[in-house]
Amino acid sequence: MNSIVMGSRLYVTIADCRLALASRLVDHVRAWAAEHGYDLTLNVADEHRSAAVAFHEATGWWYSHATDADGVTADGRPVKLRHYILTSRDT
């Protein structure tokens, strides 16, 4: 079993989205993890029509499960997190 590295809080501006900055950063991390035999994991807020969810699912991350995070939304509901995995074999 490989060691696991967790990514956390990747944010890019709209201008950077147009330059594919998020894709380039994630590609770099994926290459590094594969080279060193690490699997990757991350979580994103489970929001309706989330750009982060769409991005990670479109770029090969495997949805694993959902959990409730600490804290609540503005309307008092629990914050849901979607957990993703990318093994070094997937890169």
PDB file of N, CA and C in Angstrom:
ATOM      1  N   MET A   1       0.842  -1.181   0.000  1.00  0.00           N
ATOM      2  CA  MET A   1       0.000   0.000   0.000  1.00  0.00           C
ATOM      3  C   MET A   1       0.885   1.242   0.000  1.00  0.00           C
ATOM      4  N   ASN A   2       0.522   2.208  -0.811  1.00  0.00           N
ATOM      5  CA  ASN A   2       1.258   3.464  -0.894  1.00  0.00           C
ATOM      6  C   ASN A   2       0.897   4.386   0.258  1.00  0.00           C
ATOM      7  N   SER A   3       1.806   5.305   0.554  1.00  0.00           N
ATOM      8  CA  SER A   3       1.490   6.376   1.489  1.00  0.00           C
ATOM      9  C   SER A   3       0.526   7.331   0.807  1.00  0.00           C
ATOM     10  N   ILE A   4      -0.186   8.097   1.608  1.00  0.00           N
ATOM     11  CA  ILE A   4      -1.207   8.999   1.070  1.00  0.00           C
ATOM     12  C   ILE A   4      -0.832  10.446   1.387  1.00  0.00           C
ATOM     13  N   VAL A   5      -1.020  11.306   0.417  1.00  0.00           N
ATOM     14  CA  VAL A   5      -0.837  12.741   0.589  1.00  0.00           C
ATOM     15  C   VAL A   5      -2.193  13.393   0.370  1.00  0.00           C
ATOM     16  N   MET A   6      -2.551  14.337   1.255  1.00  0.00           N
ATOM     17  CA  MET A   6      -3.842  14.999   1.128  1.00  0.00           C
ATOM     18  C   MET A   6      -3.664  16.435   0.660  1.00  0.00           C
ATOM     19  N   GLY A   7      -4.419  16.798  -0.383  1.00  0.00           N
ATOM     20  CA  GLY A   7      -4.449  18.170  -0.854  1.00  0.00           C
ATOM     21  C   GLY A   7      -5.516  18.936  -0.091  1.00  0.00           C
ATOM     22  N   SER A   8      -5.291  20.219   0.068  1.00  0.00           N
ATOM     23  CA  SER A   8      -6.242  21.003   0.832  1.00  0.00           C
ATOM     24  C   SER A   8      -6.337  22.417   0.297  1.00  0.00           C
ATOM     25  N   ARG A   9      -7.542  22.873   0.083  1.00  0.00           N
ATOM     26  CA  ARG A   9      -7.859  24.264  -0.206  1.00  0.00           C
ATOM     27  C   ARG A   9      -7.122  24.874  -1.386  1.00  0.00           C
ATOM     28  N   LEU A  10      -7.441  24.405  -2.548  1.00  0.00           N
ATOM     29  CA  LEU A  10      -6.908  24.989  -3.775  1.00  0.00           C
ATOM     30  C   LEU A  10      -7.944  25.982  -4.301  1.00  0.00           C
ATOM     31  N   TYR A  11      -7.577  27.229  -4.332  1.00  0.00           N
ATOM     32  CA  TYR A  11      -8.453  28.269  -4.855  1.00  0.00           C
ATOM     33  C   TYR A  11      -7.714  29.008  -5.965  1.00  0.00           C
ATOM     34  N   VAL A  12      -8.418  29.297  -7.037  1.00  0.00           N
ATOM     35  CA  VAL A  12      -7.841  30.112  -8.109  1.00  0.00           C
ATOM     36  C   VAL A  12      -8.850  31.194  -8.490  1.00  0.00           C
ATOM     37  N   THR A  13      -8.329  32.306  -8.978  1.00  0.00           N
ATOM     38  CA  THR A  13      -9.203  33.395  -9.409  1.00  0.00           C
ATOM     39  C   THR A  13      -9.805  33.057 -10.768  1.00  0.00           C
ATOM     40  N   ILE A  14     -10.818  33.785 -11.148  1.00  0.00           N
ATOM     41  CA  ILE A  14     -11.433  33.562 -12.463  1.00  0.00           C
ATOM     42  C   ILE A  14     -10.406  33.778 -13.566  1.00  0.00           C
ATOM     43  N   ALA A  15      -9.574  34.800 -13.431  1.00  0.00           N
ATOM     44  CA  ALA A  15      -8.537  35.050 -14.438  1.00  0.00           C
ATOM     45  C   ALA A  15      -7.583  33.861 -14.536  1.00  0.00           C
ATOM     46  N   ASP A  16      -7.243  33.258 -13.387  1.00  0.00           N
ATOM     47  CA  ASP A  16      -6.359  32.100 -13.400  1.00  0.00           C
ATOM     48  C   ASP A  16      -7.043  30.875 -13.989  1.00  0.00           C
ATOM     49  N   CYS A  17      -8.363  30.781 -13.825  1.00  0.00           N
ATOM     50  CA  CYS A  17      -9.100  29.666 -14.445  1.00  0.00           C
ATOM     51  C   CYS A  17      -8.930  29.714 -15.958  1.00  0.00           C
ATOM     52  N   ARG A  18      -8.978  30.910 -16.504  1.00  0.00           N
ATOM     53  CA  ARG A  18      -8.820  31.060 -17.955  1.00  0.00           C
ATOM     54  C   ARG A  18      -7.427  30.626 -18.415  1.00  0.00           C
ATOM     55  N   LEU A  19      -6.461  30.657 -17.519  1.00  0.00           N
ATOM     56  CA  LEU A  19      -5.094  30.240 -17.836  1.00  0.00           C
ATOM     57  C   LEU A  19      -4.841  28.780 -17.458  1.00  0.00           C
ATOM     58  N   ALA A  20      -5.873  28.092 -17.006  1.00  0.00           N
ATOM     59  CA  ALA A  20      -5.794  26.684 -16.603  1.00  0.00           C
ATOM     60  C   ALA A  20      -4.811  26.466 -15.458  1.00  0.00           C
ATOM     61  N   LEU A  21      -4.721  27.433 -14.550  1.00  0.00           N
ATOM     62  CA  LEU A  21      -3.781  27.325 -13.439  1.00  0.00           C
ATOM     63  C   LEU A  21      -4.092  26.132 -12.544  1.00  0.00           C
ATOM     64  N   ALA A  22      -5.347  25.917 -12.197  1.00  0.00           N
ATOM     65  CA  ALA A  22      -5.702  24.789 -11.339  1.00  0.00           C
ATOM     66  C   ALA A  22      -5.281  23.475 -11.978  1.00  0.00           C
ATOM     67  N   SER A  23      -5.547  23.314 -13.266  1.00  0.00           N
ATOM     68  CA  SER A  23      -5.159  22.078 -13.960  1.00  0.00           C
ATOM     69  C   SER A  23      -3.654  21.884 -13.934  1.00  0.00           C
ATOM     70  N   ARG A  24      -2.916  22.965 -14.161  1.00  0.00           N
ATOM     71  CA  ARG A  24      -1.451  22.850 -14.158  1.00  0.00           C
ATOM     72  C   ARG A  24      -0.920  22.511 -12.765  1.00  0.00           C
ATOM     73  N   LEU A  25      -1.485  23.113 -11.728  1.00  0.00           N
ATOM     74  CA  LEU A  25      -1.054  22.796 -10.369  1.00  0.00           C
ATOM     75  C   LEU A  25      -1.361  21.344 -10.016  1.00  0.00           C
ATOM     76  N   VAL A  26      -2.572  20.896 -10.313  1.00  0.00           N
ATOM     77  CA  VAL A  26      -2.952  19.524 -10.002  1.00  0.00           C
ATOM     78  C   VAL A  26      -2.126  18.539 -10.833  1.00  0.00           C
ATOM     79  N   ASP A  27      -1.870  18.840 -12.091  1.00  0.00           N
ATOM     80  CA  ASP A  27      -1.021  17.968 -12.919  1.00  0.00           C
ATOM     81  C   ASP A  27       0.371  17.836 -12.319  1.00  0.00           C
ATOM     82  N   HIS A  28       0.916  18.932 -11.816  1.00  0.00           N
ATOM     83  CA  HIS A  28       2.243  18.905 -11.206  1.00  0.00           C
ATOM     84  C   HIS A  28       2.249  18.019  -9.954  1.00  0.00           C
ATOM     85  N   VAL A  29       1.232  18.170  -9.109  1.00  0.00           N
ATOM     86  CA  VAL A  29       1.135  17.358  -7.895  1.00  0.00           C
ATOM     87  C   VAL A  29       0.932  15.889  -8.247  1.00  0.00           C
ATOM     88  N   ARG A  30       0.111  15.611  -9.250  1.00  0.00           N
ATOM     89  CA  ARG A  30      -0.114  14.225  -9.682  1.00  0.00           C
ATOM     90  C   ARG A  30       1.180  13.586 -10.160  1.00  0.00           C
ATOM     91  N   ALA A  31       1.959  14.314 -10.960  1.00  0.00           N
ATOM     92  CA  ALA A  31       3.227  13.783 -11.467  1.00  0.00           C
ATOM     93  C   ALA A  31       4.192  13.520 -10.312  1.00  0.00           C
ATOM     94  N   TRP A  32       4.271  14.464  -9.378  1.00  0.00           N
ATOM     95  CA  TRP A  32       5.148  14.294  -8.224  1.00  0.00           C
ATOM     96  C   TRP A  32       4.731  13.071  -7.410  1.00  0.00           C
ATOM     97  N   ALA A  33       3.440  12.925  -7.148  1.00  0.00           N
ATOM     98  CA  ALA A  33       2.942  11.791  -6.360  1.00  0.00           C
ATOM     99  C   ALA A  33       3.235  10.469  -7.057  1.00  0.00           C
ATOM    100  N   ALA A  34       3.010  10.409  -8.355  1.00  0.00           N
ATOM    101  CA  ALA A  34       3.273   9.178  -9.103  1.00  0.00           C
ATOM    102  C   ALA A  34       4.759   8.836  -9.063  1.00  0.00           C
ATOM    103  N   GLU A  35       5.594   9.837  -9.228  1.00  0.00           N
ATOM    104  CA  GLU A  35       7.050   9.625  -9.207  1.00  0.00           C
ATOM    105  C   GLU A  35       7.523   9.080  -7.858  1.00  0.00           C
ATOM    106  N   HIS A  36       6.866   9.501  -6.793  1.00  0.00           N
ATOM    107  CA  HIS A  36       7.277   9.097  -5.451  1.00  0.00           C
ATOM    108  C   HIS A  36       6.409   7.985  -4.862  1.00  0.00           C
ATOM    109  N   GLY A  37       5.452   7.474  -5.634  1.00  0.00           N
ATOM    110  CA  GLY A  37       4.622   6.357  -5.189  1.00  0.00           C
ATOM    111  C   GLY A  37       3.568   6.720  -4.162  1.00  0.00           C
ATOM    112  N   TYR A  38       3.106   7.975  -4.172  1.00  0.00           N
ATOM    113  CA  TYR A  38       2.068   8.407  -3.241  1.00  0.00           C
ATOM    114  C   TYR A  38       0.703   8.365  -3.914  1.00  0.00           C
ATOM    115  N   ASP A  39      -0.305   8.017  -3.124  1.00  0.00           N
ATOM    116  CA  ASP A  39      -1.685   8.198  -3.540  1.00  0.00           C
ATOM    117  C   ASP A  39      -2.131   9.562  -3.007  1.00  0.00           C
ATOM    118  N   LEU A  40      -3.106  10.157  -3.677  1.00  0.00           N
ATOM    119  CA  LEU A  40      -3.597  11.471  -3.284  1.00  0.00           C
ATOM    120  C   LEU A  40      -5.036  11.381  -2.799  1.00  0.00           C
ATOM    121  N   THR A  41      -5.381  12.232  -1.876  1.00  0.00           N
ATOM    122  CA  THR A  41      -6.757  12.347  -1.430  1.00  0.00           C
ATOM    123  C   THR A  41      -7.073  13.819  -1.213  1.00  0.00           C
ATOM    124  N   LEU A  42      -8.315  14.162  -1.351  1.00  0.00           N
ATOM    125  CA  LEU A  42      -8.749  15.535  -1.086  1.00  0.00           C
ATOM    126  C   LEU A  42     -10.226  15.530  -0.784  1.00  0.00           C
ATOM    127  N   ASN A  43     -10.699  16.645  -0.260  1.00  0.00           N
ATOM    128  CA  ASN A  43     -12.136  16.792  -0.062  1.00  0.00           C
ATOM    129  C   ASN A  43     -12.548  18.185  -0.498  1.00  0.00           C
ATOM    130  N   VAL A  44     -13.780  18.270  -0.961  1.00  0.00           N
ATOM    131  CA  VAL A  44     -14.342  19.544  -1.402  1.00  0.00           C
ATOM    132  C   VAL A  44     -15.763  19.662  -0.848  1.00  0.00           C
ATOM    133  N   ALA A  45     -16.180  20.893  -0.652  1.00  0.00           N
ATOM    134  CA  ALA A  45     -17.545  21.124  -0.179  1.00  0.00           C
ATOM    135  C   ALA A  45     -18.529  20.587  -1.207  1.00  0.00           C
ATOM    136  N   ASP A  46     -19.531  19.892  -0.725  1.00  0.00           N
ATOM    137  CA  ASP A  46     -20.552  19.296  -1.584  1.00  0.00           C
ATOM    138  C   ASP A  46     -21.650  20.326  -1.809  1.00  0.00           C
ATOM    139  N   GLU A  47     -21.400  21.228  -2.737  1.00  0.00           N
ATOM    140  CA  GLU A  47     -22.359  22.275  -3.053  1.00  0.00           C
ATOM    141  C   GLU A  47     -23.001  21.993  -4.404  1.00  0.00           C
ATOM    142  N   HIS A  48     -24.231  22.383  -4.544  1.00  0.00           N
ATOM    143  CA  HIS A  48     -24.949  22.195  -5.799  1.00  0.00           C
ATOM    144  C   HIS A  48     -24.191  22.893  -6.936  1.00  0.00           C
ATOM    145  N   ARG A  49     -23.901  22.164  -7.983  1.00  0.00           N
ATOM    146  CA  ARG A  49     -23.199  22.688  -9.156  1.00  0.00           C
ATOM    147  C   ARG A  49     -21.822  23.252  -8.829  1.00  0.00           C
ATOM    148  N   SER A  50     -21.132  22.621  -7.913  1.00  0.00           N
ATOM    149  CA  SER A  50     -19.806  23.083  -7.502  1.00  0.00           C
ATOM    150  C   SER A  50     -18.796  22.937  -8.634  1.00  0.00           C
ATOM    151  N   ALA A  51     -18.082  24.015  -8.922  1.00  0.00           N
ATOM    152  CA  ALA A  51     -17.021  23.960  -9.934  1.00  0.00           C
ATOM    153  C   ALA A  51     -15.912  23.021  -9.485  1.00  0.00           C
ATOM    154  N   ALA A  52     -15.635  22.973  -8.189  1.00  0.00           N
ATOM    155  CA  ALA A  52     -14.577  22.088  -7.683  1.00  0.00           C
ATOM    156  C   ALA A  52     -14.953  20.621  -7.885  1.00  0.00           C
ATOM    157  N   VAL A  53     -16.189  20.265  -7.582  1.00  0.00           N
ATOM    158  CA  VAL A  53     -16.641  18.884  -7.801  1.00  0.00           C
ATOM    159  C   VAL A  53     -16.521  18.532  -9.276  1.00  0.00           C
ATOM    160  N   ALA A  54     -17.013  19.389 -10.144  1.00  0.00           N
ATOM    161  CA  ALA A  54     -16.953  19.136 -11.589  1.00  0.00           C
ATOM    162  C   ALA A  54     -15.503  19.006 -12.055  1.00  0.00           C
ATOM    163  N   PHE A  55     -14.629  19.878 -11.580  1.00  0.00           N
ATOM    164  CA  PHE A  55     -13.217  19.845 -11.977  1.00  0.00           C
ATOM    165  C   PHE A  55     -12.565  18.525 -11.588  1.00  0.00           C
ATOM    166  N   HIS A  56     -12.706  18.112 -10.329  1.00  0.00           N
ATOM    167  CA  HIS A  56     -12.029  16.898  -9.875  1.00  0.00           C
ATOM    168  C   HIS A  56     -12.608  15.646 -10.515  1.00  0.00           C
ATOM    169  N   GLU A  57     -13.910  15.599 -10.699  1.00  0.00           N
ATOM    170  CA  GLU A  57     -14.498  14.424 -11.347  1.00  0.00           C
ATOM    171  C   GLU A  57     -14.102  14.361 -12.815  1.00  0.00           C
ATOM    172  N   ALA A  58     -13.953  15.496 -13.472  1.00  0.00           N
ATOM    173  CA  ALA A  58     -13.560  15.507 -14.887  1.00  0.00           C
ATOM    174  C   ALA A  58     -12.088  15.188 -15.085  1.00  0.00           C
ATOM    175  N   THR A  59     -11.285  15.330 -14.034  1.00  0.00           N
ATOM    176  CA  THR A  59      -9.848  15.097 -14.179  1.00  0.00           C
ATOM    177  C   THR A  59      -9.386  13.790 -13.555  1.00  0.00           C
ATOM    178  N   GLY A  60     -10.323  12.852 -13.339  1.00  0.00           N
ATOM    179  CA  GLY A  60      -9.939  11.491 -12.978  1.00  0.00           C
ATOM    180  C   GLY A  60      -9.940  11.126 -11.510  1.00  0.00           C
ATOM    181  N   TRP A  61     -10.339  12.037 -10.630  1.00  0.00           N
ATOM    182  CA  TRP A  61     -10.396  11.699  -9.207  1.00  0.00           C
ATOM    183  C   TRP A  61     -11.590  10.785  -8.965  1.00  0.00           C
ATOM    184  N   TRP A  62     -11.444   9.817  -8.070  1.00  0.00           N
ATOM    185  CA  TRP A  62     -12.502   8.856  -7.757  1.00  0.00           C
ATOM    186  C   TRP A  62     -13.235   9.316  -6.501  1.00  0.00           C
ATOM    187  N   TYR A  63     -14.550   9.491  -6.615  1.00  0.00           N
ATOM    188  CA  TYR A  63     -15.371   9.836  -5.451  1.00  0.00           C
ATOM    189  C   TYR A  63     -15.366   8.664  -4.498  1.00  0.00           C
ATOM    190  N   SER A  64     -15.077   8.918  -3.236  1.00  0.00           N
ATOM    191  CA  SER A  64     -14.993   7.863  -2.235  1.00  0.00           C
ATOM    192  C   SER A  64     -16.218   7.845  -1.316  1.00  0.00           C
ATOM    193  N   HIS A  65     -16.494   8.972  -0.689  1.00  0.00           N
ATOM    194  CA  HIS A  65     -17.602   9.033   0.265  1.00  0.00           C
ATOM    195  C   HIS A  65     -17.846  10.487   0.656  1.00  0.00           C
ATOM    196  N   ALA A  66     -18.918  10.707   1.409  1.00  0.00           N
ATOM    197  CA  ALA A  66     -19.238  12.048   1.907  1.00  0.00           C
ATOM    198  C   ALA A  66     -19.301  12.012   3.431  1.00  0.00           C
ATOM    199  N   THR A  67     -18.951  13.138   4.038  1.00  0.00           N
ATOM    200  CA  THR A  67     -19.030  13.266   5.491  1.00  0.00           C
ATOM    201  C   THR A  67     -19.588  14.642   5.837  1.00  0.00           C
ATOM    202  N   ASP A  68     -20.007  14.787   7.090  1.00  0.00           N
ATOM    203  CA  ASP A  68     -20.373  16.105   7.604  1.00  0.00           C
ATOM    204  C   ASP A  68     -19.110  16.740   8.176  1.00  0.00           C
ATOM    205  N   ALA A  69     -18.861  17.984   7.811  1.00  0.00           N
ATOM    206  CA  ALA A  69     -17.723  18.720   8.350  1.00  0.00           C
ATOM    207  C   ALA A  69     -18.137  19.410   9.636  1.00  0.00           C
ATOM    208  N   ASP A  70     -17.160  19.898  10.371  1.00  0.00           N
ATOM    209  CA  ASP A  70     -17.473  20.746  11.521  1.00  0.00           C
ATOM    210  C   ASP A  70     -18.059  22.042  10.981  1.00  0.00           C
ATOM    211  N   GLY A  71     -19.073  22.531  11.602  1.00  0.00           N
ATOM    212  CA  GLY A  71     -19.671  23.788  11.172  1.00  0.00           C
ATOM    213  C   GLY A  71     -20.954  23.576  10.396  1.00  0.00           C
ATOM    214  N   VAL A  72     -21.597  24.700  10.121  1.00  0.00           N
ATOM    215  CA  VAL A  72     -22.870  24.673   9.415  1.00  0.00           C
ATOM    216  C   VAL A  72     -22.872  25.742   8.329  1.00  0.00           C
ATOM    217  N   THR A  73     -23.788  25.597   7.389  1.00  0.00           N
ATOM    218  CA  THR A  73     -23.971  26.589   6.330  1.00  0.00           C
ATOM    219  C   THR A  73     -24.689  27.813   6.901  1.00  0.00           C
ATOM    220  N   ALA A  74     -24.814  28.850   6.099  1.00  0.00           N
ATOM    221  CA  ALA A  74     -25.489  30.078   6.537  1.00  0.00           C
ATOM    222  C   ALA A  74     -26.924  29.819   6.978  1.00  0.00           C
ATOM    223  N   ASP A  75     -27.567  28.800   6.391  1.00  0.00           N
ATOM    224  CA  ASP A  75     -28.949  28.507   6.783  1.00  0.00           C
ATOM    225  C   ASP A  75     -29.059  27.398   7.832  1.00  0.00           C
ATOM    226  N   GLY A  76     -27.911  27.062   8.470  1.00  0.00           N
ATOM    227  CA  GLY A  76     -27.930  26.133   9.596  1.00  0.00           C
ATOM    228  C   GLY A  76     -27.779  24.655   9.271  1.00  0.00           C
ATOM    229  N   ARG A  77     -27.630  24.324   8.000  1.00  0.00           N
ATOM    230  CA  ARG A  77     -27.456  22.911   7.632  1.00  0.00           C
ATOM    231  C   ARG A  77     -25.990  22.505   7.809  1.00  0.00           C
ATOM    232  N   PRO A  78     -25.727  21.209   8.079  1.00  0.00           N
ATOM    233  CA  PRO A  78     -24.337  20.763   8.189  1.00  0.00           C
ATOM    234  C   PRO A  78     -23.612  20.928   6.846  1.00  0.00           C
ATOM    235  N   VAL A  79     -22.350  21.273   6.909  1.00  0.00           N
ATOM    236  CA  VAL A  79     -21.523  21.338   5.702  1.00  0.00           C
ATOM    237  C   VAL A  79     -21.151  19.912   5.328  1.00  0.00           C
ATOM    238  N   LYS A  80     -21.431  19.531   4.097  1.00  0.00           N
ATOM    239  CA  LYS A  80     -21.093  18.197   3.592  1.00  0.00           C
ATOM    240  C   LYS A  80     -19.783  18.286   2.806  1.00  0.00           C
ATOM    241  N   LEU A  81     -18.929  17.294   2.975  1.00  0.00           N
ATOM    242  CA  LEU A  81     -17.691  17.206   2.209  1.00  0.00           C
ATOM    243  C   LEU A  81     -17.713  15.956   1.349  1.00  0.00           C
ATOM    244  N   ARG A  82     -17.274  16.087   0.104  1.00  0.00           N
ATOM    245  CA  ARG A  82     -17.097  14.954  -0.794  1.00  0.00           C
ATOM    246  C   ARG A  82     -15.612  14.598  -0.777  1.00  0.00           C
ATOM    247  N   HIS A  83     -15.300  13.337  -0.555  1.00  0.00           N
ATOM    248  CA  HIS A  83     -13.912  12.876  -0.470  1.00  0.00           C
ATOM    249  C   HIS A  83     -13.545  12.156  -1.765  1.00  0.00           C
ATOM    250  N   TYR A  84     -12.349  12.453  -2.258  1.00  0.00           N
ATOM    251  CA  TYR A  84     -11.848  11.893  -3.511  1.00  0.00           C
ATOM    252  C   TYR A  84     -10.481  11.251  -3.308  1.00  0.00           C
ATOM    253  N   ILE A  85     -10.184  10.264  -4.150  1.00  0.00           N
ATOM    254  CA  ILE A  85      -8.913   9.546  -4.123  1.00  0.00           C
ATOM    255  C   ILE A  85      -8.355   9.494  -5.534  1.00  0.00           C
ATOM    256  N   LEU A  86      -7.043   9.596  -5.631  1.00  0.00           N
ATOM    257  CA  LEU A  86      -6.347   9.374  -6.895  1.00  0.00           C
ATOM    258  C   LEU A  86      -5.117   8.548  -6.562  1.00  0.00           C
ATOM    259  N   THR A  87      -5.090   7.310  -7.034  1.00  0.00           N
ATOM    260  CA  THR A  87      -3.936   6.463  -6.742  1.00  0.00           C
ATOM    261  C   THR A  87      -2.835   6.736  -7.763  1.00  0.00           C
ATOM    262  N   SER A  88      -1.615   6.390  -7.406  1.00  0.00           N
ATOM    263  CA  SER A  88      -0.494   6.598  -8.317  1.00  0.00           C
ATOM    264  C   SER A  88      -0.691   5.788  -9.608  1.00  0.00           C
ATOM    265  N   ARG A  89      -1.511   4.748  -9.565  1.00  0.00           N
ATOM    266  CA  ARG A  89      -1.810   3.960 -10.785  1.00  0.00           C
ATOM    267  C   ARG A  89      -2.752   4.717 -11.714  1.00  0.00           C
ATOM    268  N   ASP A  90      -3.486   5.715 -11.183  1.00  0.00           N
ATOM    269  CA  ASP A  90      -4.455   6.478 -11.980  1.00  0.00           C
ATOM    270  C   ASP A  90      -3.828   7.637 -12.731  1.00  0.00           C
ATOM    271  N   THR A  91      -2.570   7.958 -12.448  1.00  0.00           N
ATOM    272  CA  THR A  91      -1.961   9.145 -13.044  1.00  0.00           C
ATOM    273  C   THR A  91      -1.370   8.850 -14.396  1.00  0.00           C
TER     274      THR A  91
END
